[in-house]
Amino acid sequence: MEKIREAILNGASGEQLASLPLPSEYRAAHIRKADQDLFAGVASEDKDPRSAIHIGEVPMPELAPDEAVVAVMASSINFNTVWSSIFEPVSTFGPMARLGRESEWAKRHDRDYQVIGSDASGVVLRVGSAVRNWKPGDKVTVHCNHVDDQDPTSHDDSMLGANQRIWGYETNFGGLADVAIVKANQLMPKPTHLSWEEAAVNALCNSTSYRMLVSRNGAYMKQGDVVLIWGATGGIGGYAVQYVLNGGGIPVGVVSSPEKAKILHDLGCEAVIDRRAANYKFWNEDNTHNESEWRRLGADIRGLVGEDPDIVFEHPGRSTFAASMYVAKKGGTVVTCAATSGFMMEFDNRFFWMRLKRLVGSHFANYREAYEANRLIAKGMIHPVMSQVFTLENTGEAAYQVHKNMHEGKLGVLCLSPEEGLGIDNMELRQKVGEKKLRAFRRA
Ligand code: NAP
């Protein structure tokens, strides 16, 4: 791998990269099937990703005709890195075993280890014989929608594909490694004004927020919409705030500290609620709902922007869901992609049907949506929300910080890139966008 890294850092051509032999093994952050029961009986919040994420060499798989081998310069931590490493809500070895039964090529995914990670930026080293649009030397980012394009159900909205999967979560050969194996239809051009790590953190969260808010498949926000955003300085929330501001909406960002509130103000989000200071108690001790607290949240939102939210950007799940369903405006939309605090939801249906609201389930993004979201990053219209950068060796610690909500925005991970700040090809665009916007989430 060292020769490949050096060649990339020295600006080798595609032909030169294609002529370098691929190693038989590569360094990767991985989890092990043997550890699936590691946390049996341990409470979710006490399960520690650092015990389950291993860094070490894994074998290089054979390349399928529709795939590419990518030298990963940087990757990022997603919440699914946490889920896979604490084996919740299910162990990911089950989905990979099912994938392995689908075809001869798919069998490769069913192993006693999984290379995790659902984001990457890097350079294409090889392409399979069926790949048309990409070649060795191309600088790319990778989105995580793993689609079977021979399945008819994938050809309306590929997220509806019967066997659609998330790469590096429900498949093997993910991005937290020196090499990634991806389908060619996961590739997108790397934004030229960004470093490797800045380019690596966006695809999963940025595309998810794009679909939830901008796409016809999501809430389809319009100018002037008031949008309540939970976790507004988190991974998906940090992009959601930018989409609302770009689209002429009015974001109301919810965070849990004055430091996070400041990040939002700096982004241009004027209406901010510190949920910790407000101390909302949506649930009573006896597991019943405290409706007066829903009303208090609603009153706080009206106090800030004068009206109820047209859209609620929901993902904390059980702890906030009933309140989200209540505060949405009459005719408004709650769009949800997750349930960090628990997936068994309860809400008061009376306020839902009598006030004619809509609930939209959303999951990642199809290739078109991911490509559009990447295009907006590449044009300098949406910016990475990276706060810190870790080495691949420290993947476990980075995942731990996300699990414990000790972070803001996204955590980047250096893979083949030896240091931060490399890989910027378009300084002119970078200067035009400005470091202030590009570093809005960076810790001092
Ligand atoms: P993240 O970076 O950890 O941010 C989540 C934010 O939610 C936190 O910063 C926290 O903000 C807030 N939060 C956490 N628990 C909360 C609670 N009980 N009540 C209110 N707010 C709470 O994670 P992320 O990357 O944004 O992902 C968020 C969720 O979406 C995860 O469950 C992830 O798996 C899921 N997700 C799903 C998809 C998909 O395609 N379906 C894609 C991406 C992410 P404050 O403490 O500041 O309030």
Coordinates of C-alpha atoms and ligand atoms in Angstrom, one line a residue:
M1 CA 0.0 0.0 0.0
E2 CA 2.9 2.3 0.7
K3 CA 3.8 2.5 -3.0
I4 CA 0.2 3.3 -3.9
R5 CA 0.0 6.0 -1.2
E6 CA 3.3 7.6 -2.3
A7 CA 2.2 7.5 -6.0
I8 CA -1.1 9.3 -5.1
L9 CA 0.6 11.9 -2.9
N10 CA 3.1 12.5 -5.8
G11 CA 0.2 13.0 -8.3
A12 CA 0.7 9.8 -10.3
S13 CA -1.4 9.4 -13.5
G14 CA -4.2 6.9 -13.9
E15 CA -1.9 4.6 -16.0
Q16 CA 0.8 4.7 -13.4
L17 CA -1.7 3.8 -10.6
A18 CA -3.2 1.0 -12.7
S19 CA 0.3 -0.5 -13.2
L20 CA 1.0 -0.7 -9.5
P21 CA 0.1 -4.2 -8.1
L22 CA -2.7 -4.3 -5.5
P23 CA -1.6 -5.8 -2.2
S24 CA -3.0 -9.1 -1.1
E25 CA -4.1 -7.6 2.3
Y26 CA -5.0 -4.1 3.5
R27 CA -5.4 -2.3 6.8
A28 CA -9.0 -1.9 7.9
A29 CA -11.3 -1.1 10.8
H30 CA -13.4 -4.2 11.2
I31 CA -15.7 -6.0 13.6
R32 CA -15.7 -9.8 14.2
K33 CA -18.6 -12.3 14.0
A34 CA -17.0 -13.9 17.1
D35 CA -17.7 -10.8 19.1
Q36 CA -21.5 -10.6 18.3
D37 CA -22.4 -11.5 21.9
L38 CA -19.7 -9.3 23.5
F39 CA -22.2 -6.9 25.0
A40 CA -24.9 -9.4 26.0
G41 CA -26.8 -8.0 29.0
V42 CA -25.1 -4.6 28.8
A43 CA -27.2 -1.5 28.6
S44 CA -27.0 0.3 25.1
E45 CA -25.4 3.4 26.5
D46 CA -22.6 1.3 28.2
K47 CA -21.7 -0.7 25.1
D48 CA -18.3 0.5 24.1
P49 CA -17.4 0.6 20.4
R50 CA -13.7 0.6 21.4
S51 CA -13.9 -3.0 22.5
A52 CA -15.4 -4.2 19.2
I53 CA -13.6 -2.3 16.5
H54 CA -10.3 -3.9 15.5
I55 CA -7.6 -2.4 13.3
G56 CA -5.7 -4.9 11.3
E57 CA -5.0 -6.5 7.9
V58 CA -7.8 -8.2 6.0
P59 CA -7.6 -10.0 2.6
M60 CA -8.2 -8.1 -0.6
P61 CA -11.3 -9.5 -2.2
E62 CA -11.7 -10.3 -5.9
L63 CA -13.2 -7.5 -8.0
A64 CA -16.7 -8.0 -9.6
P65 CA -17.3 -6.6 -13.1
D66 CA -19.5 -3.7 -11.9
E67 CA -17.2 -2.6 -9.1
A68 CA -14.2 -0.4 -8.4
V69 CA -11.2 -0.6 -6.1
V70 CA -10.7 2.7 -4.3
A71 CA -7.6 3.8 -2.4
V72 CA -9.3 5.5 0.5
M73 CA -7.5 8.7 1.6
A74 CA -10.1 9.5 4.3
S75 CA -13.4 8.3 5.7
S76 CA -15.7 9.3 8.5
I77 CA -17.7 8.0 11.5
N78 CA -21.4 7.7 11.0
F79 CA -23.9 6.7 13.6
N80 CA -24.1 3.4 11.8
T81 CA -20.5 2.8 12.8
V82 CA -21.7 2.9 16.3
W83 CA -24.7 0.6 15.6
S84 CA -22.5 -2.0 13.8
S85 CA -19.9 -2.0 16.6
I86 CA -22.4 -2.4 19.4
F87 CA -24.4 -5.0 17.4
E88 CA -27.6 -3.0 17.7
P89 CA -30.4 -3.0 16.8
V90 CA -29.3 -6.2 15.1
S91 CA -25.9 -7.7 14.4
T92 CA -24.9 -6.8 10.8
F93 CA -23.6 -10.3 10.2
G94 CA -27.2 -11.4 9.6
P95 CA -27.8 -9.0 6.6
M96 CA -24.4 -10.0 5.2
A97 CA -25.3 -13.7 5.3
R98 CA -28.5 -12.9 3.5
L99 CA -26.6 -10.9 0.9
G100 CA -24.2 -13.8 0.5
R101 CA -27.0 -16.0 -0.7
E102 CA -28.0 -13.7 -3.6
S103 CA -25.2 -14.4 -6.1
E104 CA -21.7 -15.8 -6.6
W105 CA -20.2 -12.4 -6.3
A106 CA -22.3 -11.5 -3.3
K107 CA -20.9 -14.5 -1.4
R108 CA -17.7 -12.6 -0.9
H109 CA -19.6 -10.3 1.7
D110 CA -20.4 -13.2 4.1
R111 CA -17.2 -13.5 6.1
D112 CA -16.3 -13.8 9.8
Y113 CA -15.3 -10.1 9.8
Q114 CA -16.8 -6.9 8.4
V115 CA -14.9 -3.9 7.2
I116 CA -17.1 -1.1 8.5
G117 CA -17.6 2.5 7.3
S118 CA -20.1 4.1 4.9
D119 CA -18.1 7.2 3.7
A120 CA -14.9 7.6 1.7
S121 CA -12.9 9.9 -0.4
G122 CA -10.1 8.6 -2.5
V123 CA -8.7 7.6 -5.9
V124 CA -9.9 4.8 -8.2
L125 CA -7.2 2.1 -8.6
R126 CA -9.0 -0.5 -10.7
V127 CA -12.4 -0.9 -12.3
G128 CA -14.2 -4.0 -13.3
S129 CA -14.8 -5.0 -16.9
A130 CA -18.4 -3.6 -16.9
V131 CA -17.6 -0.1 -15.6
R132 CA -18.0 2.7 -18.2
N133 CA -17.8 6.0 -16.4
W134 CA -14.9 5.8 -14.1
K135 CA -11.2 4.9 -14.6
P136 CA -8.0 4.5 -12.5
G137 CA -6.8 7.9 -11.3
D138 CA -10.3 9.4 -10.8
K139 CA -10.6 11.3 -7.6
V140 CA -13.9 10.4 -6.0
T141 CA -16.2 10.4 -3.0
V142 CA -18.4 7.4 -2.3
H143 CA -22.1 7.3 -1.4
C144 CA -23.4 4.3 0.5
N145 CA -26.5 3.2 -1.5
H146 CA -25.7 -0.4 -2.6
V147 CA -28.2 -1.3 -5.2
D148 CA -28.9 -4.4 -7.3
D149 CA -29.5 -2.8 -10.7
Q150 CA -30.8 -6.1 -12.2
D151 CA -33.8 -6.0 -9.8
P152 CA -36.8 -4.3 -11.3
T153 CA -37.8 -2.8 -7.9
S154 CA -34.7 -0.7 -8.0
H155 CA -35.8 1.2 -11.1
D156 CA -38.2 3.8 -9.8
D157 CA -36.5 5.1 -6.7
S158 CA -33.5 2.8 -6.0
M159 CA -34.1 3.2 -2.3
L160 CA -37.2 1.1 -2.8
G161 CA -35.2 -1.7 -4.2
A162 CA -36.1 -5.0 -2.6
N163 CA -32.5 -5.7 -1.7
Q164 CA -31.2 -2.2 -1.3
R165 CA -28.4 -2.1 1.3
I166 CA -26.1 0.4 3.0
W167 CA -22.5 -0.2 2.0
G168 CA -20.2 -0.6 5.0
Y169 CA -23.1 -1.4 7.3
E170 CA -25.2 -4.1 5.6
T171 CA -22.3 -5.0 3.2
N172 CA -18.6 -5.8 3.7
F173 CA -15.6 -3.9 2.3
G174 CA -16.5 -0.5 3.8
G175 CA -14.7 2.8 3.9
L176 CA -12.8 2.8 7.2
A177 CA -9.8 1.2 5.6
D178 CA -7.0 1.9 3.2
V179 CA -9.0 0.2 0.4
A180 CA -12.7 0.1 -0.4
I181 CA -14.6 -2.1 -2.8
V182 CA -17.7 -0.3 -4.1
K183 CA -20.2 -0.6 -7.0
A184 CA -19.4 1.9 -9.8
N185 CA -22.8 3.5 -9.2
Q186 CA -21.6 4.6 -5.8
L187 CA -19.0 6.9 -7.2
M188 CA -19.2 10.7 -7.4
P189 CA -16.6 13.3 -8.3
K190 CA -14.6 14.6 -5.3
P191 CA -15.2 18.3 -4.7
T192 CA -12.0 20.0 -5.9
H193 CA -11.8 22.7 -3.2
L194 CA -11.9 20.3 -0.3
S195 CA -9.2 18.3 1.5
W196 CA -9.5 14.5 1.5
E197 CA -11.0 14.5 5.0
E198 CA -13.4 17.4 4.2
A199 CA -14.5 15.5 1.1
A200 CA -15.0 12.3 3.0
V201 CA -17.4 13.3 5.7
N202 CA -20.4 14.4 3.6
A203 CA -21.9 11.7 1.4
L204 CA -23.9 9.8 4.0
C205 CA -25.3 12.6 6.1
N206 CA -25.5 15.3 3.4
S207 CA -27.5 13.0 1.0
T208 CA -29.8 11.8 3.8
S209 CA -30.7 15.4 4.8
Y210 CA -31.1 16.3 1.1
R211 CA -33.7 13.6 0.6
M212 CA -35.5 14.3 3.9
L213 CA -35.9 18.0 3.2
V214 CA -35.3 18.9 -0.5
S215 CA -36.4 15.9 -2.5
R216 CA -39.9 15.1 -3.7
N217 CA -39.4 11.8 -1.8
G218 CA -39.0 13.7 1.4
A219 CA -40.7 16.8 2.9
Y220 CA -40.2 18.8 -0.3
M221 CA -39.5 22.0 1.6
K222 CA -40.6 25.3 0.0
Q223 CA -39.5 28.9 0.6
G224 CA -40.7 30.3 3.9
D225 CA -41.2 26.9 5.6
V226 CA -40.4 26.8 9.3
V227 CA -38.4 23.7 9.9
L228 CA -37.8 22.3 13.4
I229 CA -34.4 20.5 13.4
W230 CA -33.5 18.2 16.2
G231 CA -29.8 17.6 16.8
A232 CA -29.1 20.7 14.6
T233 CA -25.3 20.5 15.0
G234 CA -25.2 16.7 14.6
G235 CA -24.2 14.8 11.5
I236 CA -27.5 15.1 9.6
G237 CA -28.7 18.2 11.4
G238 CA -25.7 20.2 10.4
Y239 CA -26.5 19.7 6.7
A240 CA -30.3 20.1 7.4
V241 CA -29.7 23.7 8.7
Q242 CA -27.8 24.6 5.6
Y243 CA -30.5 23.2 3.3
V244 CA -33.2 25.2 5.1
L245 CA -31.2 28.4 4.9
N246 CA -30.3 27.8 1.2
G247 CA -33.8 27.0 0.3
G248 CA -35.3 30.2 1.9
G249 CA -36.8 28.4 4.9
I250 CA -36.6 29.4 8.5
P251 CA -34.7 26.8 10.7
V252 CA -35.4 26.4 14.3
G253 CA -32.4 24.4 15.6
V254 CA -32.5 22.3 18.8
V255 CA -29.1 21.6 20.5
S256 CA -27.9 20.8 24.0
S257 CA -25.2 23.3 24.9
P258 CA -24.3 27.0 24.5
E259 CA -21.3 26.0 22.4
K260 CA -23.6 24.2 19.9
A261 CA -26.0 27.2 20.0
K262 CA -23.1 29.4 19.0
I263 CA -22.2 27.2 16.0
L264 CA -25.9 27.6 14.8
H265 CA -25.8 31.4 15.2
D266 CA -22.6 31.5 13.2
L267 CA -24.2 29.4 10.5
G268 CA -27.0 32.0 10.3
C269 CA -29.7 30.0 12.2
E270 CA -31.3 32.7 14.4
A271 CA -33.9 30.6 16.2
V272 CA -32.2 28.2 18.6
I273 CA -33.5 26.1 21.5
D274 CA -31.1 24.7 24.0
R275 CA -33.0 21.6 25.0
R276 CA -30.8 21.0 28.1
A277 CA -31.4 24.5 29.4
A278 CA -35.1 24.2 28.6
N279 CA -35.1 20.8 30.4
Y280 CA -38.1 19.3 28.5
K281 CA -39.5 16.2 30.1
F282 CA -41.7 14.7 27.4
W283 CA -41.9 11.4 29.3
N284 CA -43.0 11.0 32.9
E285 CA -41.2 8.6 35.2
D286 CA -44.0 6.0 34.8
N287 CA -43.5 5.9 31.0
T288 CA -46.6 8.0 30.3
H289 CA -46.5 11.2 28.2
N290 CA -46.3 14.7 29.6
E291 CA -48.5 16.6 27.1
S292 CA -47.9 19.9 28.8
E293 CA -44.2 19.6 27.8
W294 CA -45.2 19.2 24.2
R295 CA -47.2 22.4 24.5
R296 CA -44.2 24.1 26.2
L297 CA -42.0 23.2 23.2
G298 CA -44.6 24.5 20.8
A299 CA -44.9 27.7 22.7
D300 CA -41.0 28.1 22.7
I301 CA -41.0 27.6 18.9
R302 CA -43.8 30.2 18.5
G303 CA -42.0 32.5 20.8
L304 CA -39.0 32.4 18.4
V305 CA -40.5 32.4 15.0
G306 CA -44.2 33.3 15.6
E307 CA -45.7 30.1 14.1
D308 CA -45.7 26.3 14.2
P309 CA -43.2 24.2 12.1
D310 CA -44.3 23.3 8.6
I311 CA -41.7 20.5 8.8
V312 CA -40.1 18.6 11.7
F313 CA -36.8 17.0 10.9
E314 CA -37.0 14.0 13.3
H315 CA -34.4 11.4 14.2
P316 CA -34.0 11.1 18.0
G317 CA -37.0 8.8 18.0
R318 CA -38.8 7.7 21.1
S319 CA -37.7 10.5 23.4
T320 CA -38.9 13.3 21.0
F321 CA -41.3 11.7 18.5
A322 CA -44.6 12.4 20.3
A323 CA -43.6 16.0 20.8
S324 CA -42.6 16.3 17.1
M325 CA -45.9 14.9 16.0
Y326 CA -47.7 17.4 18.2
V327 CA -45.8 20.6 17.4
A328 CA -46.0 20.2 13.6
K329 CA -48.3 22.8 12.0
K330 CA -51.8 21.8 10.9
G331 CA -51.1 20.1 7.5
G332 CA -47.4 20.0 8.3
T333 CA -45.0 17.1 7.8
V334 CA -42.8 15.1 10.1
V335 CA -40.0 13.5 8.2
T336 CA -38.0 10.8 10.1
C337 CA -35.0 8.7 9.2
A338 CA -34.0 7.2 12.6
A339 CA -34.6 6.5 16.2
T340 CA -31.4 7.1 18.2
S341 CA -33.1 7.0 21.6
G342 CA -35.4 4.0 20.8
F343 CA -37.5 2.8 17.9
M344 CA -40.9 1.9 19.5
M345 CA -42.8 5.2 19.0
E346 CA -46.0 6.5 20.6
F347 CA -47.9 9.6 19.7
D348 CA -51.4 11.0 20.1
N349 CA -53.2 10.2 16.9
R350 CA -55.9 12.7 17.6
F351 CA -53.6 15.7 16.9
F352 CA -52.3 13.9 13.8
W353 CA -55.6 13.1 12.0
M354 CA -57.6 16.1 13.2
R355 CA -54.8 18.4 12.1
L356 CA -54.2 16.6 8.8
K357 CA -50.5 16.1 9.2
R358 CA -48.2 13.8 7.2
L359 CA -45.5 11.4 8.4
V360 CA -42.8 10.6 5.9
G361 CA -40.3 7.8 6.4
S362 CA -36.9 8.5 4.7
H363 CA -33.8 6.4 4.4
F364 CA -30.5 7.5 2.8
A365 CA -30.8 8.7 -0.8
N366 CA -30.9 7.3 -4.3
Y367 CA -28.0 7.9 -6.7
R368 CA -29.6 10.9 -8.2
E369 CA -30.3 12.5 -4.8
A370 CA -26.8 11.7 -3.5
Y371 CA -25.3 13.1 -6.8
E372 CA -27.3 16.4 -6.4
A373 CA -26.2 16.7 -2.8
N374 CA -22.6 16.1 -3.8
R375 CA -22.9 18.7 -6.6
L376 CA -24.0 21.3 -4.0
I377 CA -20.9 20.5 -1.9
A378 CA -18.7 20.7 -5.1
K379 CA -20.2 24.1 -6.0
G380 CA -19.4 25.5 -2.5
M381 CA -23.1 25.9 -1.7
I382 CA -23.3 23.3 1.1
H383 CA -20.3 22.8 3.4
P384 CA -18.7 20.0 5.3
V385 CA -19.6 20.0 9.0
M386 CA -16.4 18.4 10.2
S387 CA -15.3 19.2 13.7
Q388 CA -12.4 16.8 14.4
V389 CA -10.1 14.4 12.5
F390 CA -8.9 11.1 13.8
T391 CA -6.4 8.5 12.5
L392 CA -7.7 5.1 11.3
E393 CA -6.0 3.6 14.4
N394 CA -8.3 5.7 16.6
T395 CA -11.6 4.7 14.8
G396 CA -12.9 3.1 18.1
E397 CA -12.3 6.3 20.1
A398 CA -14.1 8.4 17.4
A399 CA -17.1 6.0 17.3
Y400 CA -17.2 6.1 21.2
Q401 CA -17.4 9.9 21.1
V402 CA -20.3 9.8 18.6
H403 CA -22.0 7.1 20.8
K404 CA -21.7 9.3 23.8
N405 CA -22.8 12.5 22.0
M406 CA -19.4 14.2 22.9
H407 CA -19.0 15.5 19.3
E408 CA -20.4 18.1 17.0
G409 CA -21.0 17.6 13.2
K410 CA -18.9 14.9 11.6
L411 CA -15.7 13.2 12.7
G412 CA -13.2 12.7 9.8
V413 CA -10.8 9.7 9.7
L414 CA -7.5 9.8 7.9
C415 CA -6.8 6.5 6.1
L416 CA -4.0 6.7 3.4
S417 CA -3.7 10.5 3.8
P418 CA -0.9 11.0 6.2
E419 CA -2.0 14.4 7.4
E420 CA -4.9 16.9 7.3
G421 CA -5.2 19.5 4.5
L422 CA -4.0 17.4 1.6
G423 CA -5.9 16.8 -1.7
I424 CA -7.1 20.4 -2.4
D425 CA -7.0 21.0 -6.1
N426 CA -9.0 24.2 -6.5
M427 CA -7.6 26.9 -4.3
E428 CA -9.5 29.6 -6.2
L429 CA -12.9 28.1 -5.3
R430 CA -11.8 27.4 -1.8
Q431 CA -10.9 31.1 -1.3
K432 CA -14.1 32.1 -2.8
V433 CA -16.1 29.9 -0.4
G434 CA -13.9 31.0 2.5
E435 CA -12.3 29.2 5.4
K436 CA -15.0 30.6 7.8
K437 CA -17.7 28.5 6.2
L438 CA -15.5 25.5 5.6
R439 CA -14.3 25.5 9.3
A440 CA -17.6 26.5 10.9
F441 CA -17.7 23.2 13.0
R442 CA -14.0 22.9 13.6
R443 CA -12.9 22.7 17.2
A444 CA -10.2 25.3 18.0
Ligands
NAP1 P1 -25.2 12.6 15.6 O1 -24.1 13.2 14.9 O2 -24.9 11.8 16.8 O3 -26.3 13.7 15.9 C1 -27.5 13.4 16.5 C2 -27.9 14.6 17.4 O4 -29.2 14.3 17.9 C3 -27.0 14.8 18.5 O5 -26.0 15.7 18.2 C4 -27.9 15.3 19.6 O6 -27.9 16.7 19.6 C5 -29.3 14.9 19.1 N1 -29.9 13.9 20.1 C6 -29.4 12.7 20.5 N2 -30.2 12.1 21.3 C7 -31.3 13.0 21.5 C8 -32.4 12.9 22.3 N3 -32.7 11.9 23.1 N4 -33.3 14.0 22.2 C9 -33.0 15.0 21.4 N5 -31.9 15.1 20.7 C10 -31.1 14.1 20.7 O7 -25.9 11.5 14.6 P2 -26.4 11.8 13.1 O8 -25.3 11.3 12.2 O9 -26.9 13.1 12.9 O10 -27.5 10.7 13.0 C11 -28.7 10.9 13.8 C12 -29.5 9.6 13.7 O11 -29.9 9.4 12.3 C13 -28.8 8.3 14.0 O12 -29.7 7.4 14.7 C14 -28.4 7.7 12.7 O13 -28.2 6.3 12.7 C15 -29.5 8.1 11.9 N6 -29.2 8.3 10.4 C16 -30.1 7.6 9.6 C17 -29.8 7.7 8.2 C18 -30.7 6.9 7.2 O14 -30.3 6.9 6.1 N7 -31.8 6.4 7.7 C19 -28.7 8.4 7.7 C20 -28.0 9.1 8.7 C21 -28.2 9.0 10.0 P3 -28.0 17.7 20.9 O15 -27.5 16.9 22.0 O16 -27.2 18.8 20.6 O17 -29.4 18.0 21.0

